[in-house]
mmCIF file of C-alpha atoms (C1' of nucleotides) in Angstrom:
data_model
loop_
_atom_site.group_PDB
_atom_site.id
_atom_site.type_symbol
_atom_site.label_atom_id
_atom_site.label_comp_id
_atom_site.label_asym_id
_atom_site.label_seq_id
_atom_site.Cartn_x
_atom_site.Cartn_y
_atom_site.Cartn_z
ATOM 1 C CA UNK A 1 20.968 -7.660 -32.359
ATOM 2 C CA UNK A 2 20.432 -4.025 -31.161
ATOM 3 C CA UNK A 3 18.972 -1.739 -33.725
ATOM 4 C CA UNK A 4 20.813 1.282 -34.270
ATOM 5 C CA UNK A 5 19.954 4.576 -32.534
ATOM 6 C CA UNK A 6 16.934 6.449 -33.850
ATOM 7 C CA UNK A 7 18.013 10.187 -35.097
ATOM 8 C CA UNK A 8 16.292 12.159 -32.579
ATOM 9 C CA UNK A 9 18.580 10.339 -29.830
ATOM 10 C CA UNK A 10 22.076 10.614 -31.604
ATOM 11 C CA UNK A 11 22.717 14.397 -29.818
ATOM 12 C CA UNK A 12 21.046 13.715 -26.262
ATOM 13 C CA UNK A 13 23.511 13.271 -23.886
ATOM 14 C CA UNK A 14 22.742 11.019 -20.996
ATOM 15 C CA UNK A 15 22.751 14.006 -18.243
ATOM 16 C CA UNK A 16 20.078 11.279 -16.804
ATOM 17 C CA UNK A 17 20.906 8.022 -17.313
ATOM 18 C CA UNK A 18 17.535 6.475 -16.376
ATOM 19 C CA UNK A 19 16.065 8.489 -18.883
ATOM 20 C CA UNK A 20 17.210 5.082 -21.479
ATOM 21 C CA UNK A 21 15.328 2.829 -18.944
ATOM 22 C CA UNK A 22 12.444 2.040 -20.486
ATOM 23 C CA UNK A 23 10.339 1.609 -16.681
ATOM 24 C CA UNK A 24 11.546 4.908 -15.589
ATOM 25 C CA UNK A 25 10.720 6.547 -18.587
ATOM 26 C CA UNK A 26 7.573 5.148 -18.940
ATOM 27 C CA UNK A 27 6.863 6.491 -14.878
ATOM 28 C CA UNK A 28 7.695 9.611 -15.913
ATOM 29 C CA UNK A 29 6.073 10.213 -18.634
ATOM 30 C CA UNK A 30 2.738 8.836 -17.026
ATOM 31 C CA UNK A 31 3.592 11.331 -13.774
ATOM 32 C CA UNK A 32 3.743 14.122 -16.033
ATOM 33 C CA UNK A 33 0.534 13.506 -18.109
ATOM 34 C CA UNK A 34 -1.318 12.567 -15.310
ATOM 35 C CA UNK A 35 -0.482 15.838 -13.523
ATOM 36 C CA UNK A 36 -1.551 17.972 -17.345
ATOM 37 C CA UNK A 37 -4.582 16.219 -17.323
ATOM 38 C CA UNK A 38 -5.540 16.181 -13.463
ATOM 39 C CA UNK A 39 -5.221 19.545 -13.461
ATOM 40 C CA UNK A 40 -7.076 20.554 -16.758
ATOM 41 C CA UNK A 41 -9.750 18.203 -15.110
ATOM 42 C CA UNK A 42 -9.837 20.258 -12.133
ATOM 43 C CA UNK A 43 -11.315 23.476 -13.729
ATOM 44 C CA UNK A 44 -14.965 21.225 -13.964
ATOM 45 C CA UNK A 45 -14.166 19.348 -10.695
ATOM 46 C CA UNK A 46 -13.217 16.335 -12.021
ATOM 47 C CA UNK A 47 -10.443 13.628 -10.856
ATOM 48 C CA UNK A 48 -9.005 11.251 -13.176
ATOM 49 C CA UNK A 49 -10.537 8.077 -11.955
ATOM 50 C CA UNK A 50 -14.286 10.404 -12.116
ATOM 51 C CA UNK A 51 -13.472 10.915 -15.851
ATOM 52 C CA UNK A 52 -12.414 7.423 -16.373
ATOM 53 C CA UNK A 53 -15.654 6.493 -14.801
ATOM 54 C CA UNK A 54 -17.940 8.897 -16.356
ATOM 55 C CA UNK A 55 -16.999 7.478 -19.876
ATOM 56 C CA UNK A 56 -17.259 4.045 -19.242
ATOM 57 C CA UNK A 57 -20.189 4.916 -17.750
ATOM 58 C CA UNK A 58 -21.412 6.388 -21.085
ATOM 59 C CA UNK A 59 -20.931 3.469 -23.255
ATOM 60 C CA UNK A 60 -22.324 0.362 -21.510
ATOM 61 C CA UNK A 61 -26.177 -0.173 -20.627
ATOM 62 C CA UNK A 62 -26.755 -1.619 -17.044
ATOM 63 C CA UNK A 63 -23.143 -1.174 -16.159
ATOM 64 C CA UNK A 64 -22.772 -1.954 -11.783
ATOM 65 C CA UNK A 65 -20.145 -0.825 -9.562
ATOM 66 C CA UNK A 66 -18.450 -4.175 -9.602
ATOM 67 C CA UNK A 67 -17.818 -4.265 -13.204
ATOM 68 C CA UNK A 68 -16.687 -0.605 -13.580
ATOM 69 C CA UNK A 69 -13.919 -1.367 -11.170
ATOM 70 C CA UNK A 70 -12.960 -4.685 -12.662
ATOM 71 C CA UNK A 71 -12.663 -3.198 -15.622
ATOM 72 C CA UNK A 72 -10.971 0.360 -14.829
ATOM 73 C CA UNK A 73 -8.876 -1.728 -11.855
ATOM 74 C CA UNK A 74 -10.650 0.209 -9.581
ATOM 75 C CA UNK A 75 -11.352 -1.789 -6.174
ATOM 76 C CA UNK A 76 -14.306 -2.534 -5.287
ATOM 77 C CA UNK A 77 -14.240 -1.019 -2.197
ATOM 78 C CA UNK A 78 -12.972 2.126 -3.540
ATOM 79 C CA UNK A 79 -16.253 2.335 -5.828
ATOM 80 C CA UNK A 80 -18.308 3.330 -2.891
ATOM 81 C CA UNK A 81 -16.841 6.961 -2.420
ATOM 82 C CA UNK A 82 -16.650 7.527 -6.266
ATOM 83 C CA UNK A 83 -19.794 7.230 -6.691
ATOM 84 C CA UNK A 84 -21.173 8.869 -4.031
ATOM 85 C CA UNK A 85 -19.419 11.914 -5.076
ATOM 86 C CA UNK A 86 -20.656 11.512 -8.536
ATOM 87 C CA UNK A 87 -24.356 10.959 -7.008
ATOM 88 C CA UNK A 88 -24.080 13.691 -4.739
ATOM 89 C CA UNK A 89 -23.215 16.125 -7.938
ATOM 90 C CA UNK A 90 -25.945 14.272 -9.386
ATOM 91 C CA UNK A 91 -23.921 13.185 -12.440
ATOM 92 C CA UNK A 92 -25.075 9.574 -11.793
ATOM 93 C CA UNK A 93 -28.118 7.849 -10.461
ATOM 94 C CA UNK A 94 -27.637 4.277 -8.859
ATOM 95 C CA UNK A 95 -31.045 2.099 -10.661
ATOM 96 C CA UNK A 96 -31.737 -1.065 -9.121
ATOM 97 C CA UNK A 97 -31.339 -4.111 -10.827
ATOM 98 C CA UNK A 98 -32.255 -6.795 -8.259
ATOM 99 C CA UNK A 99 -31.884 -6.647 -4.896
ATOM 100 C CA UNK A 100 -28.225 -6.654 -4.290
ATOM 101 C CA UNK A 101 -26.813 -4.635 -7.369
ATOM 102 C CA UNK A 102 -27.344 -1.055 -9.257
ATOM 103 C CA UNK A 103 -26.919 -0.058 -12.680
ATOM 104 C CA UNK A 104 -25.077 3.284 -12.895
ATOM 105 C CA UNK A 105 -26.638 5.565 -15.488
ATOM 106 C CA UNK A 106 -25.500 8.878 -16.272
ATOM 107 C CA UNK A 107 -27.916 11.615 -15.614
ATOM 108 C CA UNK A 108 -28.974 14.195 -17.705
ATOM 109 C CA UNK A 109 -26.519 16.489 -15.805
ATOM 110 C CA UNK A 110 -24.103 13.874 -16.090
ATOM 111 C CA UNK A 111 -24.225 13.794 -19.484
ATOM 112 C CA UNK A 112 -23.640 17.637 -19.980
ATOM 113 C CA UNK A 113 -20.824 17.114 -17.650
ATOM 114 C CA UNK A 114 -19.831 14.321 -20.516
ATOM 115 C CA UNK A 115 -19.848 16.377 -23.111
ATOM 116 C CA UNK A 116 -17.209 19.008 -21.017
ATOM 117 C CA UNK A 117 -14.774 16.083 -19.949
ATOM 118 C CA UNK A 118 -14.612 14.938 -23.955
ATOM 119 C CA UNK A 119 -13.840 18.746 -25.154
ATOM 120 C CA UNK A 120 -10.669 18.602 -22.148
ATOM 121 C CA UNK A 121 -9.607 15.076 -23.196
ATOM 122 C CA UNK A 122 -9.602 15.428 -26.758
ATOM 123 C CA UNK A 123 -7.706 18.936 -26.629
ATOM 124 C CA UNK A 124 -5.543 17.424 -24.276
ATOM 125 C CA UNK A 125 -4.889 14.334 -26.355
ATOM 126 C CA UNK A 126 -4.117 16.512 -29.481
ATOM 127 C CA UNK A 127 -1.603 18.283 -27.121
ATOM 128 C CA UNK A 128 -0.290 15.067 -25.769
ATOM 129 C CA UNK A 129 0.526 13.653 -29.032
ATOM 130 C CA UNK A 130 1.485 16.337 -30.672
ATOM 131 C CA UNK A 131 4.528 16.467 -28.213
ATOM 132 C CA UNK A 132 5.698 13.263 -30.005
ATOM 133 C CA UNK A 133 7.813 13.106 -33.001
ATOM 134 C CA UNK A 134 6.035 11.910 -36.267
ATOM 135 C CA UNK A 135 7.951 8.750 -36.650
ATOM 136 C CA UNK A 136 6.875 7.257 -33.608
ATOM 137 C CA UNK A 137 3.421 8.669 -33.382
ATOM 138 C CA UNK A 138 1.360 5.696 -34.597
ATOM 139 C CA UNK A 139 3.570 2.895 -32.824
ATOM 140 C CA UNK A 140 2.805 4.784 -29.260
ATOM 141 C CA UNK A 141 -0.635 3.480 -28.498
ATOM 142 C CA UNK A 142 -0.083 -0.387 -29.919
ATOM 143 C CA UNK A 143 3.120 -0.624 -27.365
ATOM 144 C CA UNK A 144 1.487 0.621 -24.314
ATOM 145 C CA UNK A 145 -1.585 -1.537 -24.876
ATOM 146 C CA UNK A 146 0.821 -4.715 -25.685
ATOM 147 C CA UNK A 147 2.246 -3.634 -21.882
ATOM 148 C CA UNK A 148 -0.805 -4.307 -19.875
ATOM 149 C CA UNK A 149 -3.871 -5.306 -22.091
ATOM 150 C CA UNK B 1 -4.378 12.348 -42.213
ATOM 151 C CA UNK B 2 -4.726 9.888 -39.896
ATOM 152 C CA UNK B 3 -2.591 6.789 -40.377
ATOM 153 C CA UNK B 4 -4.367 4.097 -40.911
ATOM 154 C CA UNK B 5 -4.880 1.135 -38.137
ATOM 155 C CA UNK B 6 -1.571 -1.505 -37.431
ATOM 156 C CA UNK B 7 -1.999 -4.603 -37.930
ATOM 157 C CA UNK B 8 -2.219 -5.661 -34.736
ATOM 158 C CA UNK B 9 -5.060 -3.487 -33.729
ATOM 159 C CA UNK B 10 -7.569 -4.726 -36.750
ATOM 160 C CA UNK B 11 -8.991 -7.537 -34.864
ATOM 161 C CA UNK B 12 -9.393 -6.246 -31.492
ATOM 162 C CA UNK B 13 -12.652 -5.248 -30.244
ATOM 163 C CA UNK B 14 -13.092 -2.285 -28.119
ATOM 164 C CA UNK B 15 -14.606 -3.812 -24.903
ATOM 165 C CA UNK B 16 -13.136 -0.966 -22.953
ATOM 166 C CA UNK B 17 -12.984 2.080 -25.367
ATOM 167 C CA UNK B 18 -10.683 4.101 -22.693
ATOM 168 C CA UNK B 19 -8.167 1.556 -24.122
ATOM 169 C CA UNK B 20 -7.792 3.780 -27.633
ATOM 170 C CA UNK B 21 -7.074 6.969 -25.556
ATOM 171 C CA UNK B 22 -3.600 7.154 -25.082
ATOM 172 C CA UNK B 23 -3.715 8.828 -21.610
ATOM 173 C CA UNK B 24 -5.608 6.342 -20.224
ATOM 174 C CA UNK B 25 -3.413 3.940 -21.965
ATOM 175 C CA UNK B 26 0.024 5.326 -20.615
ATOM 176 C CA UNK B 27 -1.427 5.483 -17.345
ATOM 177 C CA UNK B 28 -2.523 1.866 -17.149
ATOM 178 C CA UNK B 29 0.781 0.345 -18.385
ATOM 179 C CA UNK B 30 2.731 2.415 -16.119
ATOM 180 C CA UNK B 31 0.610 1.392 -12.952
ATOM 181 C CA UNK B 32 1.390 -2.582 -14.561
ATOM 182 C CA UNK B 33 4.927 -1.635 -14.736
ATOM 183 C CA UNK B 34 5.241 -0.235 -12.070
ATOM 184 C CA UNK B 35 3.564 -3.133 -10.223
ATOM 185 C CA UNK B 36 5.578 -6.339 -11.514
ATOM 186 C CA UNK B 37 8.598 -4.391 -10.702
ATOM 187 C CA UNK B 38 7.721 -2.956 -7.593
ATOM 188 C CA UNK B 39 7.154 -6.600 -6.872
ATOM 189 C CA UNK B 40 10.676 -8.095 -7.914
ATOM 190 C CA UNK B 41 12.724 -5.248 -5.778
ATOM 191 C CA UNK B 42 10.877 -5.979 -2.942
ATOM 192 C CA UNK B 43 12.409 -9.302 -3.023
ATOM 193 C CA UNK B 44 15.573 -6.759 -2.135
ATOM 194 C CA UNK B 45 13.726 -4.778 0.517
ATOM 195 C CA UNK B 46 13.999 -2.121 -2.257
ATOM 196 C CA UNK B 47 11.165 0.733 -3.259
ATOM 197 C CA UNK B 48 11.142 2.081 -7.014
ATOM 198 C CA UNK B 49 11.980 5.773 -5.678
ATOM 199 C CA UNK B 50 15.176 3.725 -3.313
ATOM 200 C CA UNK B 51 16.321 1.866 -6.594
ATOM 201 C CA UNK B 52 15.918 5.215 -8.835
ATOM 202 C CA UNK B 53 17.956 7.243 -6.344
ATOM 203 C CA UNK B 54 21.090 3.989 -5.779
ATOM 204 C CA UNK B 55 21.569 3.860 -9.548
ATOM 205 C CA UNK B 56 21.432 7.820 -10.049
ATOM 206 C CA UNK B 57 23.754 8.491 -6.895
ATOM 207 C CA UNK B 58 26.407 5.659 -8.257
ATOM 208 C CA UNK B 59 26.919 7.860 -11.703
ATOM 209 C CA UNK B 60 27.672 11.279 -10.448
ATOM 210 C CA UNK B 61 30.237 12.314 -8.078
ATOM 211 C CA UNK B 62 29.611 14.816 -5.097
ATOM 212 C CA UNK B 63 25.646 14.645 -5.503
ATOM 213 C CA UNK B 64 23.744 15.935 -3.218
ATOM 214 C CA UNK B 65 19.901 15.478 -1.783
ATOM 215 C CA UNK B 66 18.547 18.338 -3.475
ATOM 216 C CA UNK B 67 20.180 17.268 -6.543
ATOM 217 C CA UNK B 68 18.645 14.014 -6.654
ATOM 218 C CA UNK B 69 15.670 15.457 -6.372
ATOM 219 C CA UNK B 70 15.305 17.820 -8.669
ATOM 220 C CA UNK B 71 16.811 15.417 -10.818
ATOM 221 C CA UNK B 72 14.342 12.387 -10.467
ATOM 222 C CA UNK B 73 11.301 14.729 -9.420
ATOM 223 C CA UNK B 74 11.230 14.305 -5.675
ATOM 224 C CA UNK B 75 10.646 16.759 -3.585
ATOM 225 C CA UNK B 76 13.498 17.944 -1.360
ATOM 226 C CA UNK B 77 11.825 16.859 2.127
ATOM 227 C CA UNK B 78 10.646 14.227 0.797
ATOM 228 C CA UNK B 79 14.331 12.730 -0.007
ATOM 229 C CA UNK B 80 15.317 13.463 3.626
ATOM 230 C CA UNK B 81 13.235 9.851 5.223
ATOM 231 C CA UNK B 82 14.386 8.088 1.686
ATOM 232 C CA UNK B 83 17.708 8.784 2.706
ATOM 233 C CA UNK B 84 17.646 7.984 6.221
ATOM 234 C CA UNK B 85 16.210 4.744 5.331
ATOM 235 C CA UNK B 86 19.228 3.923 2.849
ATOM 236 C CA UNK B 87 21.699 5.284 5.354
ATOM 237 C CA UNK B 88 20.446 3.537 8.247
ATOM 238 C CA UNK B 89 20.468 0.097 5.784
ATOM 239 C CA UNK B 90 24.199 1.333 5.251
ATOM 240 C CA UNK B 91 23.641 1.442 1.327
ATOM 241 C CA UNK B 92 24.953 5.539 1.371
ATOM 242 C CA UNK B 93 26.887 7.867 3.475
ATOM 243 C CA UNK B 94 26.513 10.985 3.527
ATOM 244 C CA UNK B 95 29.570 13.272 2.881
ATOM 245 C CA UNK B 96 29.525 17.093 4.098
ATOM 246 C CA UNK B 97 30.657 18.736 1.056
ATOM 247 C CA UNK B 98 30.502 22.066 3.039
ATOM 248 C CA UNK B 99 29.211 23.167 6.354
ATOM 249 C CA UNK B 100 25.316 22.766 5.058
ATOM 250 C CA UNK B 101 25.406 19.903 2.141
ATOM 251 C CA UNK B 102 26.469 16.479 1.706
ATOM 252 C CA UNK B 103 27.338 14.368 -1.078
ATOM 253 C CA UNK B 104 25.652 11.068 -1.383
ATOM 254 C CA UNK B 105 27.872 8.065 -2.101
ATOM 255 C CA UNK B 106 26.934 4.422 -1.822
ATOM 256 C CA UNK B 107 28.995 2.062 0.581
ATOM 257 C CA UNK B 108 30.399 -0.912 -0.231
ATOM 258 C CA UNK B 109 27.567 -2.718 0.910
ATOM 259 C CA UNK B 110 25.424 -0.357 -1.405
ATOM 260 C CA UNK B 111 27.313 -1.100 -4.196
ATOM 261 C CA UNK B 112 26.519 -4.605 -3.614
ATOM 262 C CA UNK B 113 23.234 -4.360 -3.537
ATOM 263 C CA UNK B 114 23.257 -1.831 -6.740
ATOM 264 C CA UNK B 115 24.447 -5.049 -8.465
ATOM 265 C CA UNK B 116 21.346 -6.496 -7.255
ATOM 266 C CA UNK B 117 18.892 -3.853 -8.515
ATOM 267 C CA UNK B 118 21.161 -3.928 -11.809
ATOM 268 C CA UNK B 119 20.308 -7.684 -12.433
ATOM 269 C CA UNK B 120 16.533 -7.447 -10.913
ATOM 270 C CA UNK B 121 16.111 -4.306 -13.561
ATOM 271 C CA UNK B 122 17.815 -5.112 -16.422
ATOM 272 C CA UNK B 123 15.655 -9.069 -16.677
ATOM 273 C CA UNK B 124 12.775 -6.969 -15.709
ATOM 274 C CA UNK B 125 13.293 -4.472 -18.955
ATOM 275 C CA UNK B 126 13.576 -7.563 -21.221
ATOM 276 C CA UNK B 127 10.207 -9.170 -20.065
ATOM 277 C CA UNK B 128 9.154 -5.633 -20.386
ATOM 278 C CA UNK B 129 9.875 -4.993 -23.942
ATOM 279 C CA UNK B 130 9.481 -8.896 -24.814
ATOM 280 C CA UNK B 131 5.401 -7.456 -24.273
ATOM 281 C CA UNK B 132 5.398 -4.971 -27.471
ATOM 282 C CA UNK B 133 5.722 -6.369 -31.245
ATOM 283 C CA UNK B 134 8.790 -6.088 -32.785
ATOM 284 C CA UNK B 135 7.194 -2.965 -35.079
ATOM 285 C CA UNK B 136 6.629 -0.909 -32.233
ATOM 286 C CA UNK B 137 9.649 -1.302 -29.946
ATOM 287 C CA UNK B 138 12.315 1.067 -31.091
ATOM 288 C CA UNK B 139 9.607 3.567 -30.790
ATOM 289 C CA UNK B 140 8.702 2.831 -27.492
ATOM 290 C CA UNK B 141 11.657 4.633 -25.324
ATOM 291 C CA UNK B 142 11.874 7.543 -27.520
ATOM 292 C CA UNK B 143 7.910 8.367 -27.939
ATOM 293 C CA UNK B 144 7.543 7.958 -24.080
ATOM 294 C CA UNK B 145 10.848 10.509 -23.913
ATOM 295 C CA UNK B 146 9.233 13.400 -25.759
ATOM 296 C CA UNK B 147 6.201 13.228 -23.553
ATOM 297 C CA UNK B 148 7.979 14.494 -20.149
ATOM 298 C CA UNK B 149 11.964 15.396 -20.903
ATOM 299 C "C1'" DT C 1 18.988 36.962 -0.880
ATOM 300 C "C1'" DA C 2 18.719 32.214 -2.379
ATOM 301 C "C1'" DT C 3 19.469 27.535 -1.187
ATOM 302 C "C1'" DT C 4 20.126 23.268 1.833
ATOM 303 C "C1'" DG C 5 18.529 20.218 4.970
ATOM 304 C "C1'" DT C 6 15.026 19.366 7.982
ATOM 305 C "C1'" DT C 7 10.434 18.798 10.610
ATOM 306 C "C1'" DA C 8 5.772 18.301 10.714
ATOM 307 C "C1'" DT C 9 1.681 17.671 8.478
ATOM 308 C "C1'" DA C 10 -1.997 16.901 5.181
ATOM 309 C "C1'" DC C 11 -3.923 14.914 1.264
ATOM 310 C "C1'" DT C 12 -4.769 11.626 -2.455
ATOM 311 C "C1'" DC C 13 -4.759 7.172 -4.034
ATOM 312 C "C1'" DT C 14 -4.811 2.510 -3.257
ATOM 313 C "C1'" DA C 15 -5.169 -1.980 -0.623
ATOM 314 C "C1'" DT C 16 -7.183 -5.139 2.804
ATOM 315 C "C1'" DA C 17 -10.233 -7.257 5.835
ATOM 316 C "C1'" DA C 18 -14.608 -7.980 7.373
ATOM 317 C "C1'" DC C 19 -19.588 -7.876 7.265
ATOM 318 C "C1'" DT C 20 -24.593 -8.323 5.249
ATOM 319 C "C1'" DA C 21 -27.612 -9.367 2.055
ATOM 320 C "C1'" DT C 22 -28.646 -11.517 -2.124
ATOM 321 C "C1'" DA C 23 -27.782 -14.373 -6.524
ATOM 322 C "C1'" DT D 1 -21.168 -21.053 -2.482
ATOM 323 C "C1'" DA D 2 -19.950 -16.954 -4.862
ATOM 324 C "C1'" DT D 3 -20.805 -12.192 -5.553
ATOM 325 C "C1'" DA D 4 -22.471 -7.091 -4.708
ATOM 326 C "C1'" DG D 5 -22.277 -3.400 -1.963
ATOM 327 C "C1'" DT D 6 -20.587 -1.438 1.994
ATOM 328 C "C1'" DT D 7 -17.731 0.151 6.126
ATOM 329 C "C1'" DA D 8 -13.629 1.065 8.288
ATOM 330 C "C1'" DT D 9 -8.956 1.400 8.195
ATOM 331 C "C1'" DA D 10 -4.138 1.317 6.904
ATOM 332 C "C1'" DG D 11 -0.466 2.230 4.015
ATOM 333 C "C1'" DA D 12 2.142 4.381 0.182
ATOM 334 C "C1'" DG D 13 3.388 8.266 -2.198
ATOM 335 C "C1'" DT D 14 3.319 12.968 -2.689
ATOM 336 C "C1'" DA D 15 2.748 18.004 -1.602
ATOM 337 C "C1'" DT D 16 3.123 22.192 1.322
ATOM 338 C "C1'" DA D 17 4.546 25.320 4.707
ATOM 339 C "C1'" DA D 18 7.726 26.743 7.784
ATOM 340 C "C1'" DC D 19 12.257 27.074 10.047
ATOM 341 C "C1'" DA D 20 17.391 27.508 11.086
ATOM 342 C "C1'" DA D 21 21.802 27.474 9.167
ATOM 343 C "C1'" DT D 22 24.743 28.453 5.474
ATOM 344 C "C1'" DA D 23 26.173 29.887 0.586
#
DNA sequence: TATTGTTATACTCTATAACTATA
DNA sequence: TATAGTTATAGAGTATAACAATA
């Protein structure tokens, strides 16, 4: 059985109809965060995938290349110029484990740099949620995990 | 106040912590949407941005490129190789409306394959919403709406 | 004067294949 | 034998600037 229509949607009139597919909206709304936050990143020359990387980064001891990208579904191969950005800013140091892989530890720079990218996500988080209506607030987060996790 | 914790969410572990920020969140289930049914209209020979503009064009009478466009958030030379690749398939036409626009109207044969992209999407928005607990899902289409419309 | 369609181009992100050195 | 790091490259998707023709 279809549930009923949720008040907020009763007056919208369907001037886009892909707006009620679920895929589409979900695209869109991920285009236009990802565009907020890119470009609120870009004031302390960070990309979204440095960020993502940077935190991860943060929270894991002897962390290597390999693993970040499994985990952030970040390709291996794509790794290799990430990091050497991040090196080359000297946010990260590469620290040899054995002879074939590197842990990736945040500097102290990197750290500082840290601190800045948490200050831009959290505001911007505040600002992203706030944008959605109190009802549905706390069931946001659970769905999109349950779509990929 | 912050609501307390769903069900759901009580048991699970954060092994990747990025997985409580909603950005990061939205963006990953969009790129796993967008993936899985990227996948199934390729089984067409159809792109998500090809699909988007068949089922917007089939709704409205006398649209045009730039309509499209600013309607689904592609930029206006950017529409002009989608369009050639959909007229030279024979899925559109393109009608001069006046001596420097044209309206956009599927074929017969686009119409056919519009049925196509109709079944692919609408079995691919049932696995889609199968994913998220029966709590969450009438929350899902609106909360994702408020973030971009 | 603003807008449409168009061309050409550049840039970011992502994917793939192959190679070596090591576990 | 599988995996880590790396190189090189190719492909999407998207963005920008400019132009002629027309509203």
């Amino acid at each position: 059985m279809k549930p009923a229509a949720l008040p907020e949607e009763i007056h919208l009139l369907p001037a886009d109809p892909l707006a009620e597919r679920p895929g589409y909206a979900l695209r869109r709304a991920a285009n236009a965060m990802m565009g907020d936050l890119t470009s609120r990143l870009s004031a302390i020359d960070m990309r979204l995938s440095d960020a993502s990387v940077m935190m991860l980064v943060q929270d894991r001891i002897d962390v290597t290349a390999s693993e970040i990208g499994r985990t952030l579904d970040i390709q291996r191969a794509n790794m290799v110029p990430l990091l050497n950005r991040l090196e080359n800013a000297q946010l990260v140091e590469r620290r040899p484990l054995d002879k074939r892989s590197s842990a990736i530890v945040l500097t102290l720079k990197g750290q500082q740099k840290l601190k800045q990218i948490e200050q831009i996500t959290a505001t911007f988080e505040e600002d992203l949620m706030e944008r959605v209506p109190e009802i549905h607030k706390p069931h946001l987060l659970p769905a999109l995990n349950a779509l990929w996790r």
